[in-house]
XYZ file of C-alpha atoms in Angstrom:
635
model
C -56.849 -10.095 -21.334
C -55.741 -10.198 -25.147
C -52.076 -12.649 -25.927
C -50.607 -8.801 -26.871
C -51.094 -7.336 -22.798
C -50.482 -10.753 -21.576
C -46.938 -10.599 -24.194
C -45.739 -7.065 -22.803
C -47.171 -6.914 -19.222
C -44.982 -10.394 -18.797
C -41.914 -8.400 -20.720
C -42.440 -4.758 -19.394
C -42.205 -6.650 -15.567
C -39.318 -8.879 -16.547
C -36.896 -5.472 -17.450
C -38.576 -3.352 -15.239
C -38.086 -5.817 -12.113
C -34.400 -6.800 -13.854
C -33.760 -2.762 -13.768
C -34.854 -2.169 -10.567
C -32.273 -4.855 -8.866
C -29.640 -3.710 -11.322
C -29.922 -0.023 -9.437
C -30.979 -1.376 -5.921
C -27.079 -3.375 -6.653
C -25.258 -0.850 -8.132
C -26.548 1.852 -5.601
C -25.317 0.091 -2.781
C -21.729 -0.901 -3.860
C -21.325 2.662 -5.107
C -22.783 4.060 -2.012
C -20.941 2.180 -0.080
C -17.053 3.393 -2.000
C -18.179 5.980 -2.245
C -19.015 6.200 1.820
C -15.709 4.492 2.640
C -13.973 7.435 0.502
C -14.961 9.737 2.398
C -13.941 7.694 5.753
C -10.689 7.575 4.250
C -10.223 10.927 3.248
C -11.262 12.587 6.625
C -8.703 9.500 7.944
C -6.226 11.122 5.157
C -7.049 14.851 6.500
C -6.667 13.867 10.336
C -3.377 12.217 9.758
C -2.608 15.477 8.071
C -3.342 17.934 10.754
C -2.428 15.686 13.043
C 1.830 15.669 11.383
C 1.452 19.158 10.459
C 0.470 20.217 14.601
C 2.863 17.509 15.568
C 5.532 19.581 13.293
C 4.614 22.579 15.945
C 4.864 20.744 18.792
C 8.115 19.350 17.843
C 9.782 22.575 16.327
C 8.440 24.252 19.741
C 10.731 21.359 21.427
C 13.390 21.956 19.489
C 13.040 25.969 19.728
C 12.980 24.966 23.103
C 15.702 22.964 23.489
C 17.854 24.960 21.895
C 17.161 28.099 24.170
C 18.500 26.051 27.095
C 22.425 25.322 25.141
C 22.392 29.021 24.497
C 25.441 30.624 26.232
C 23.957 33.827 27.606
C 21.731 31.592 29.382
C 24.001 29.309 30.644
C 25.391 32.086 31.378
C 22.629 33.611 33.162
C 21.804 30.669 35.813
C 25.743 30.594 36.422
C 25.131 34.333 38.066
C 27.488 35.959 35.064
C 24.988 37.760 33.301
C 22.135 40.066 35.120
C 18.413 40.091 34.801
C 18.596 42.611 32.640
C 20.394 41.753 29.971
C 19.001 38.663 29.547
C 15.165 40.107 29.442
C 16.669 41.970 26.237
C 18.468 38.975 24.698
C 15.094 36.784 25.112
C 13.157 39.989 23.916
C 15.245 40.548 20.891
C 15.052 36.527 20.144
C 11.187 36.086 20.518
C 11.146 39.352 17.571
C 13.280 37.651 15.426
C 10.663 34.780 15.592
C 7.605 36.652 15.123
C 8.517 38.128 12.067
C 6.928 34.881 10.682
C 4.085 35.566 12.556
C 3.117 36.427 16.246
C 2.727 33.387 18.019
C 4.971 33.232 20.568
C 3.545 34.722 23.814
C 7.027 34.417 25.957
C 10.349 33.543 26.173
C 12.063 33.274 30.059
C 14.134 31.305 32.030
C 13.438 29.826 35.150
C 15.657 28.203 38.406
C 15.387 25.167 40.242
C 12.433 26.200 42.081
C 10.131 27.464 39.837
C 10.539 30.909 39.874
C 10.898 32.831 36.649
C 14.281 35.081 36.374
C 13.993 36.359 33.202
C 11.194 37.298 30.339
C 10.124 39.412 27.590
C 6.940 40.010 30.137
C 7.620 42.357 32.728
C 4.293 41.352 34.952
C 5.761 37.921 34.643
C 9.076 38.234 36.463
C 9.078 36.840 39.656
C 6.067 34.186 38.651
C 6.103 30.302 40.991
C 5.517 28.208 38.317
C 6.238 25.180 40.555
C 3.244 23.292 41.338
C 2.202 23.378 37.119
C 1.570 20.287 35.895
C 4.438 19.846 33.015
C 7.779 21.597 35.389
C 6.673 18.709 38.422
C 7.101 16.528 35.110
C 10.360 18.757 33.679
C 11.705 18.347 37.003
C 10.890 14.725 37.461
C 12.245 13.377 34.304
C 15.157 16.346 33.233
C 13.166 15.625 29.379
C 11.541 18.808 27.303
C 8.335 18.984 28.437
C 4.671 20.617 26.718
C 1.973 21.794 28.796
C -1.395 21.476 28.035
C -3.287 24.147 27.082
C -2.706 27.115 30.039
C -3.901 30.689 31.446
C -1.462 32.481 31.908
C -1.068 34.046 35.238
C 0.667 37.603 34.003
C -2.418 38.168 31.491
C -5.047 35.616 31.332
C -4.593 34.522 27.104
C -4.118 30.539 26.718
C -1.137 29.958 25.905
C 0.991 26.453 26.006
C 4.289 26.157 27.391
C 7.216 24.561 26.190
C 10.457 23.766 28.841
C 13.679 22.144 28.415
C 16.062 21.839 31.231
C 19.188 24.107 31.451
C 22.054 22.231 32.096
C 25.062 23.989 32.906
C 29.384 22.734 32.111
C 29.198 19.830 34.894
C 25.924 18.358 33.223
C 24.079 19.299 36.210
C 20.630 21.004 35.638
C 21.282 24.637 36.935
C 17.055 25.974 35.814
C 14.859 25.385 32.543
C 14.571 27.518 29.470
C 10.626 28.214 28.101
C 8.901 29.041 25.219
C 4.762 29.911 25.606
C 2.497 29.665 22.421
C -0.366 31.493 21.920
C -3.607 28.591 21.963
C -4.912 30.645 19.047
C -1.554 29.374 16.953
C -3.101 25.599 17.163
C -6.259 26.986 15.698
C -4.897 28.325 12.635
C -3.270 25.631 11.874
C -6.060 23.221 12.165
C -8.176 25.862 10.275
C -6.295 26.224 7.428
C -7.014 22.885 6.617
C -10.600 22.118 5.085
C -13.180 19.535 5.821
C -15.836 19.659 2.944
C -18.291 22.739 3.610
C -19.140 22.592 7.310
C -16.651 19.963 8.276
C -13.834 20.876 10.942
C -11.480 19.940 13.287
C -10.896 20.097 17.469
C -8.048 18.772 20.066
C -8.627 18.092 23.726
C -5.716 17.733 25.484
C -5.002 15.613 27.916
C -7.275 17.379 31.189
C -10.010 16.738 28.585
C -10.589 20.278 28.112
C -10.776 21.648 24.012
C -7.118 23.364 22.415
C -8.734 24.760 19.474
C -12.589 24.882 17.977
C -14.054 27.008 15.247
C -16.207 28.118 18.772
C -13.379 30.558 20.162
C -15.624 30.641 23.345
C -15.407 27.255 23.959
C -11.462 27.218 23.552
C -9.864 26.278 27.919
C -13.448 24.459 28.752
C -14.609 21.227 29.357
C -14.805 19.349 26.129
C -18.342 18.403 24.540
C -17.255 15.718 22.899
C -17.947 12.123 24.546
C -14.782 11.667 25.010
C -14.352 9.939 28.598
C -10.937 9.755 30.634
C -11.812 5.678 31.126
C -11.447 6.011 27.463
C -8.379 8.130 27.405
C -6.740 5.267 30.441
C -7.409 2.285 28.430
C -5.780 4.122 24.894
C -2.369 5.792 26.259
C -0.234 3.011 25.210
C -1.890 2.952 21.757
C 0.516 4.033 18.889
C -2.626 4.221 16.296
C -5.920 4.792 18.814
C -8.388 5.398 16.068
C -12.259 5.632 16.709
C -15.355 6.403 14.941
C -17.960 7.019 16.071
C -21.385 9.277 15.221
C -22.912 11.822 17.536
C -25.993 14.825 17.385
C -24.741 18.107 18.306
C -27.518 20.412 17.798
C -29.818 18.391 15.868
C -27.343 17.837 13.735
C -25.834 14.355 12.688
C -21.964 14.456 13.066
C -19.511 11.667 12.300
C -16.139 11.930 14.325
C -12.868 10.709 13.809
C -10.843 10.375 16.798
C -6.784 9.962 16.912
C -4.354 10.292 19.551
C -1.274 12.318 18.896
C 2.290 11.377 18.515
C 3.901 14.565 20.414
C 1.754 15.300 23.499
C -0.833 13.029 24.176
C -3.676 15.198 22.776
C -6.903 13.829 20.560
C -7.182 15.032 18.094
C -10.920 15.262 16.361
C -12.276 15.258 12.814
C -16.297 16.345 12.816
C -18.017 15.948 9.175
C -22.443 16.640 8.953
C -23.505 12.781 8.310
C -25.635 14.092 5.514
C -22.783 15.874 3.933
C -20.653 12.636 4.296
C -23.565 11.327 1.861
C -23.995 13.645 -0.377
C -22.248 11.813 -3.740
C -24.064 8.855 -2.366
C -27.209 10.222 -2.721
C -26.881 12.854 -5.223
C -25.493 8.931 -6.763
C -29.202 7.689 -5.398
C -30.884 10.181 -7.494
C -29.021 9.556 -10.671
C -29.729 5.522 -10.367
C -33.724 6.452 -10.231
C -33.309 8.877 -12.972
C -31.789 6.574 -15.017
C -33.993 3.599 -13.762
C -36.981 6.104 -14.753
C -35.616 6.826 -18.301
C -34.781 2.169 -18.383
C -38.090 2.007 -17.172
C -39.874 4.169 -19.590
C -37.803 2.399 -22.409
C -38.710 -0.842 -20.682
C -42.931 -0.244 -21.630
C -41.488 0.446 -24.667
C -39.707 -1.965 -25.372
C -42.007 -4.192 -24.822
C -44.503 -3.301 -25.754
C -41.978 -3.333 -29.781
C -40.874 -7.044 -28.746
C -44.463 -8.196 -27.810
C -46.045 -6.874 -31.076
C -43.703 -9.167 -33.088
C -44.032 -11.875 -30.520
C -47.485 -12.375 -30.888
C -48.097 -11.738 -34.638
C -46.457 -14.389 -35.683
C -48.361 -16.560 -32.884
C -51.947 -15.072 -33.784
C -51.110 -15.247 -37.771
C -50.671 -19.497 -36.453
C -53.403 -19.160 -34.450
C -56.019 -18.027 -36.941
C -54.430 -20.774 -39.263
C -55.061 -23.660 -36.527
C -58.195 -22.365 -36.267
C -59.297 -22.039 -39.962
C -57.904 -25.821 -40.136
C -59.741 -26.833 -37.479
C -62.595 -25.473 -39.382
C -61.959 -26.615 -42.944
C -61.274 -30.203 -41.033
C -64.774 -29.967 -39.975
C -66.415 -29.260 -42.739
C -63.953 -32.241 -44.047
C -65.871 -34.290 -41.542
C -68.928 -32.910 -42.341
C -68.101 -33.600 -46.232
C -67.088 -37.212 -45.556
C -70.133 -37.865 -43.497
C -72.146 -36.750 -45.927
C -70.596 -37.925 -48.757
C -70.896 -41.758 -47.796
C -74.397 -41.031 -46.759
C -74.937 -39.972 -49.812
C -73.200 -42.932 -51.914
C -75.647 -45.121 -48.677
C -78.981 -44.055 -50.299
C -77.850 -43.761 -54.197
C -76.069 -47.939 -53.358
C -79.788 -48.479 -52.556
C -81.305 -46.624 -54.827
C -78.826 -48.114 -57.640
C -79.699 -51.878 -56.273
C -83.287 -50.914 -55.509
C -83.281 -49.359 -59.429
C -80.823 -51.340 -61.586
C -79.000 -54.929 -60.986
C -76.083 -54.356 -63.546
C -74.896 -50.875 -62.620
C -72.967 -51.492 -58.914
C -71.469 -48.511 -57.697
C -67.924 -48.746 -55.668
C -68.271 -45.895 -52.295
C -65.415 -47.918 -51.381
C -62.408 -46.303 -53.381
C -63.806 -42.999 -53.254
C -63.889 -43.523 -48.919
C -60.622 -45.081 -49.514
C -58.524 -42.015 -51.529
C -60.066 -39.946 -48.642
C -59.138 -41.882 -45.974
C -55.556 -41.591 -47.512
C -55.688 -37.725 -48.507
C -56.027 -37.412 -45.249
C -53.283 -39.761 -43.482
C -50.687 -37.967 -46.387
C -51.948 -34.571 -44.379
C -51.661 -36.179 -41.172
C -48.252 -37.036 -41.976
C -47.036 -33.957 -43.594
C -47.823 -32.232 -40.367
C -46.027 -34.150 -38.536
C -43.454 -34.485 -40.675
C -43.496 -30.244 -40.335
C -43.500 -30.655 -36.766
C -40.022 -33.019 -36.532
C -38.692 -30.135 -38.625
C -39.255 -27.119 -36.580
C -38.474 -29.597 -33.637
C -34.829 -29.871 -35.171
C -34.699 -26.363 -35.787
C -35.622 -25.739 -31.965
C -32.855 -27.908 -30.937
C -30.344 -26.469 -33.710
C -31.024 -23.200 -32.033
C -31.033 -24.034 -29.407
C -27.149 -25.922 -29.764
C -26.255 -22.522 -31.502
C -26.921 -20.401 -29.160
C -25.810 -21.992 -26.189
C -22.078 -22.305 -28.784
C -22.188 -18.192 -28.949
C -23.457 -17.840 -25.439
C -20.125 -19.763 -24.428
C -17.912 -18.288 -27.702
C -18.711 -14.557 -26.262
C -18.480 -15.873 -22.506
C -14.824 -17.406 -23.379
C -13.949 -13.678 -25.303
C -14.785 -11.752 -22.100
C -13.148 -14.009 -19.847
C -10.225 -13.558 -22.146
C -10.167 -9.653 -22.632
C -10.457 -9.071 -19.167
C -7.544 -11.465 -18.126
C -5.791 -8.982 -20.530
C -7.109 -6.142 -19.143
C -5.860 -7.276 -15.808
C -2.497 -8.962 -16.685
C -1.709 -4.941 -19.146
C -2.807 -2.424 -15.876
C -0.688 -5.019 -12.999
C 2.017 -4.707 -14.987
C 1.316 -0.985 -15.586
C -0.302 -0.162 -11.897
C 3.835 -2.540 -10.980
C 6.178 0.339 -12.517
C 3.892 3.081 -11.824
C 3.756 2.297 -7.969
C 8.331 2.129 -7.881
C 8.251 5.376 -9.827
C 5.971 6.915 -7.616
C 7.663 5.325 -4.061
C 11.491 6.008 -5.551
C 10.286 9.772 -6.236
C 8.599 10.105 -2.959
C 11.866 9.178 -1.333
C 13.668 11.768 -3.384
C 11.315 13.679 -2.705
C 10.959 13.434 1.104
C 15.009 15.018 1.351
C 15.851 12.288 3.929
C 17.907 10.376 1.252
C 21.157 12.275 1.090
C 23.246 9.330 0.016
C 24.496 10.105 -3.681
C 24.843 6.526 -4.593
C 21.390 5.320 -2.969
C 20.138 8.828 -5.346
C 21.731 7.146 -8.070
C 19.694 3.990 -7.280
C 16.271 5.468 -7.061
C 16.936 7.208 -10.345
C 17.945 4.572 -12.392
C 15.069 2.301 -11.013
C 12.200 5.455 -11.948
C 14.113 5.493 -15.960
C 13.640 1.293 -15.437
C 9.738 2.040 -14.376
C 9.691 4.708 -17.211
C 10.890 2.376 -20.193
C 9.336 -0.795 -18.924
C 6.237 1.510 -19.037
C 7.192 2.724 -22.665
C 8.128 -1.346 -23.254
C 4.654 -2.449 -22.256
C 2.597 0.991 -24.187
C 4.627 0.503 -27.359
C 4.099 -3.376 -27.589
C 0.413 -2.995 -26.951
C 0.025 -0.200 -29.321
C 1.656 -1.911 -32.284
C 0.062 -5.613 -31.753
C -3.523 -3.186 -31.286
C -2.699 -1.648 -34.378
C -1.835 -5.392 -36.908
C -4.406 -6.742 -34.957
C -6.638 -4.216 -36.386
C -4.793 -3.501 -40.271
C -3.472 -6.729 -41.307
C -6.145 -7.183 -44.482
C -4.813 -3.859 -45.581
C -1.587 -5.346 -46.584
C 1.420 -3.311 -48.623
C 2.263 -6.183 -51.607
C 5.667 -5.655 -53.448
C 7.462 -8.422 -55.531
C 10.456 -9.219 -53.220
C 13.156 -11.998 -54.783
C 12.545 -15.083 -52.525
C 16.449 -16.051 -52.625
C 17.243 -13.175 -50.591
C 14.842 -12.785 -48.303
C 15.348 -16.241 -47.017
C 18.543 -15.584 -46.147
C 17.552 -12.358 -44.582
C 15.730 -14.146 -42.134
C 17.380 -17.737 -41.431
C 20.481 -15.668 -40.634
C 18.640 -12.930 -38.637
C 17.154 -15.685 -37.214
C 19.944 -18.298 -36.394
C 21.761 -15.600 -34.626
C 18.639 -14.523 -32.565
C 18.297 -18.039 -31.602
C 22.295 -18.790 -30.272
C 22.846 -15.040 -28.634
C 19.132 -16.925 -26.741
C 21.111 -19.354 -25.156
C 19.510 -21.524 -27.007
C 21.022 -24.868 -30.140
C 20.551 -23.759 -33.141
C 19.379 -26.434 -36.433
C 18.289 -26.316 -39.732
C 18.490 -25.032 -43.405
C 17.517 -23.620 -45.842
C 17.173 -23.830 -49.809
C 15.151 -21.911 -52.336
C 15.740 -20.899 -56.444
C 15.408 -17.960 -58.132
C 11.968 -16.079 -58.015
C 9.619 -14.175 -56.559
C 7.274 -13.152 -53.592
C 4.406 -11.250 -53.827
C 4.007 -10.357 -50.641
C 4.070 -6.861 -47.491
C 7.837 -7.950 -46.355
C 7.352 -6.304 -42.686
C 4.396 -8.033 -42.021
C 5.758 -11.444 -42.869
C 8.674 -10.433 -40.484
C 6.663 -9.921 -37.956
C 4.981 -13.298 -37.936
C 7.923 -15.477 -38.439
C 9.460 -12.990 -34.675
C 6.379 -14.096 -33.632
C 6.864 -17.596 -33.876
C 10.582 -17.589 -33.073
C 10.361 -15.229 -29.726
C 7.787 -18.036 -28.860
C 9.884 -21.143 -29.632
C 12.753 -18.838 -27.766
C 10.302 -18.144 -25.184
C 8.912 -21.337 -23.709
C 11.488 -24.036 -24.436
C 14.555 -23.573 -21.719
C 18.249 -22.541 -22.769
C 20.385 -25.639 -23.737
C 17.572 -26.977 -25.817
C 17.733 -27.352 -29.590
C 15.195 -24.845 -32.031
C 15.005 -26.255 -35.401
C 14.615 -23.642 -38.572
C 14.065 -24.596 -41.382
C 12.723 -23.026 -45.059
C 12.805 -25.161 -48.036
C 11.204 -25.120 -51.194
C 8.144 -27.598 -52.180
C 7.274 -27.198 -56.098
C 5.554 -23.666 -56.626
C 5.983 -22.458 -53.176
C 8.232 -22.415 -49.535
C 7.687 -23.464 -46.621
C 8.525 -22.046 -43.454
C 9.249 -24.590 -40.135
C 9.998 -23.875 -36.573
C 10.266 -26.655 -34.145
C 10.961 -26.630 -30.655
C 11.979 -28.683 -27.702
C 9.299 -27.002 -25.405
C 6.616 -27.386 -22.956
C 4.061 -28.556 -25.369
C 0.581 -26.982 -25.741
C -2.354 -29.472 -25.272
C -4.568 -30.818 -27.528
C -7.057 -29.356 -26.293
C -5.687 -25.693 -26.269
C -4.578 -25.749 -29.873
C -8.048 -24.854 -31.081
C -7.557 -22.113 -29.420
C -4.211 -20.737 -29.206
C -5.326 -18.374 -31.837
C -7.788 -16.972 -30.553
C -7.345 -12.852 -29.218
C -5.981 -12.529 -26.427
C -6.121 -16.336 -25.421
C -3.527 -17.941 -23.197
C -2.898 -20.994 -21.159
C -4.061 -21.685 -17.974
C -0.873 -22.703 -16.896
C 1.037 -20.076 -19.110
C 2.924 -18.058 -16.536
C 5.579 -16.353 -19.443
C 4.750 -12.212 -20.058
C 2.518 -11.652 -22.792
C -0.938 -10.202 -24.156
C -2.077 -13.334 -26.267
C -2.267 -11.211 -29.754
C 1.029 -12.389 -30.764
C -0.352 -15.855 -32.390
C -3.659 -14.464 -33.345
C -1.923 -11.256 -35.155
C 0.597 -13.528 -36.940
C -2.749 -16.220 -38.098
C -4.307 -12.949 -39.250
C -0.897 -12.028 -41.146
C -0.299 -15.388 -42.742
C -4.786 -16.057 -44.141
C -3.995 -12.095 -45.300
C -1.767 -13.873 -48.114
C -4.146 -16.362 -49.298
C -1.388 -18.973 -47.520
C -2.732 -20.553 -43.289
C -0.914 -21.835 -40.570
C -0.435 -25.171 -38.970
C 0.772 -26.646 -35.728
C 1.119 -30.513 -34.054
C 2.762 -29.991 -30.352
C 2.744 -32.723 -27.705
C 3.383 -32.689 -23.738
C 6.899 -32.208 -22.752
C 7.773 -32.764 -25.888
C 8.201 -29.351 -27.744
C 5.871 -27.883 -30.405
C 6.424 -27.480 -34.201
C 5.223 -24.366 -36.399
C 4.532 -24.011 -39.886
C 3.382 -21.854 -42.995
C 4.214 -21.501 -46.736
C 4.046 -18.711 -49.124
C 4.159 -18.953 -52.646
C 6.924 -18.479 -55.010
C 6.344 -17.401 -58.564
C 9.536 -17.718 -61.182
C 9.220 -14.202 -62.029
C 7.463 -10.600 -60.353
C 3.950 -10.470 -59.511
C 2.047 -7.581 -62.060
């Protein structure tokens, strides 16, 4: 196999292996995230369905308790109103309730023996409910109770009853008020909530019978789900009962989540076909395979191209060495023939004439010397090549280290920025949810929530403006808008503003300035920005009541600007890095994004100047830079 083919095969194999490994890792991680998201989605939908059904049950309980408190009902049980009039009252009441949906089956009144005395349905009069579990429980506890799914004795329809004790003026239970709701109502609530394309919800009552299911024929039948009585008993006291399991129904693999409802200890079940749950991850896999195939094709093309580039100089060097080897053999052969010829000629000359002397040693010595020089030249070339290789490796390591540092600082910048934004957004979301819920009625608390939203929005606005301004300046610093600025007036303004800022920040100010008449040829706005960055850092990294010194003094044809603080200082190994974009010290707990000093240095350098720094840990830091001053306006 040729060298070019071996290199191509090696490069392609490495790239393909890396692509397959990377694709596998990406798919595994992404599929896990997508599947977790699908599960979280199911849980959230399940919670939503539970809340809706619990709400309906609680509303029914409240309506039943209100019915039990109705004066007409109390009067009826005391014998002050006859059954015919009570039936009419109940009938009007149920007609009003059914205006928003025909879900109420009956409103009825029971005596203490469980016998129906008044009802909206004539066929239900005198029905005995004394042996019903929910009536027994209500009579025993004296509280409002909701039944499991029932088959109405009056007409055989599927209902859910809620009864509440009726107390007379002395607080003694004189009977019970009840409301019957059609079981199909709960199915409609569950069916309104979508769960994928084929997913659905079901409810099982405490008797392990189906209350809600898309297939109406299964309602009131024994549960088809794998929920045992023992499982129910073990989890009765759990507030957030959730069980996840996989099952097979009619040959279809399903992912099922079971959750207890708070209102009646019914079990709410979310069912989603497994293929649908993994649909997104399978789609992701197809994309990964497609991208991987394209990547492999590109790898082959790239490998062929790279191997061609790599193999060309190697082949050329090989050919050169082969030629050199051949030339070396020719030289050796020529030397041998020359020596032999010299010897033969020497003997001939000795025989022919004593007077002629052949100095053959000089010729061979010269040839040896030439070969030695050639050898030394090759050794020198090899040593130079080794030196260049070492330099290249060293440069590559430094470049790699620089790229890693920049990547780390960039990631740290993004993390800090996202954390600041996420905190404010979370606060806004929390306050807004609190206001929207309608639970908060205290106007003072509402005002505090609104103030919190406004403050968080202002924080986001400040962060956004700060980052956009810094990003703009970091990019656009070289494009200066220079103008002739009166040096003395500019320095006076800068000094006074700085003095006031330092004093207002509870620091002690010391400093002075002096400058003769003249001009700066500068971008006034950007120089102020650079100066303010240094002043802000001096205040930010020093304690209250410490001293901040400002000196702006003329030296020959330039003005030197100095900022000195008594802060915590900068480590020697960090001084060379503080002007890098996004760089912030490892133990720097102050808020910031690592752009201020980078922009400051860019501005100063764009004005053909430089910025300098001296610092000592625990004692403080000094920054200074200079600007050229002209006696006349810059043309």
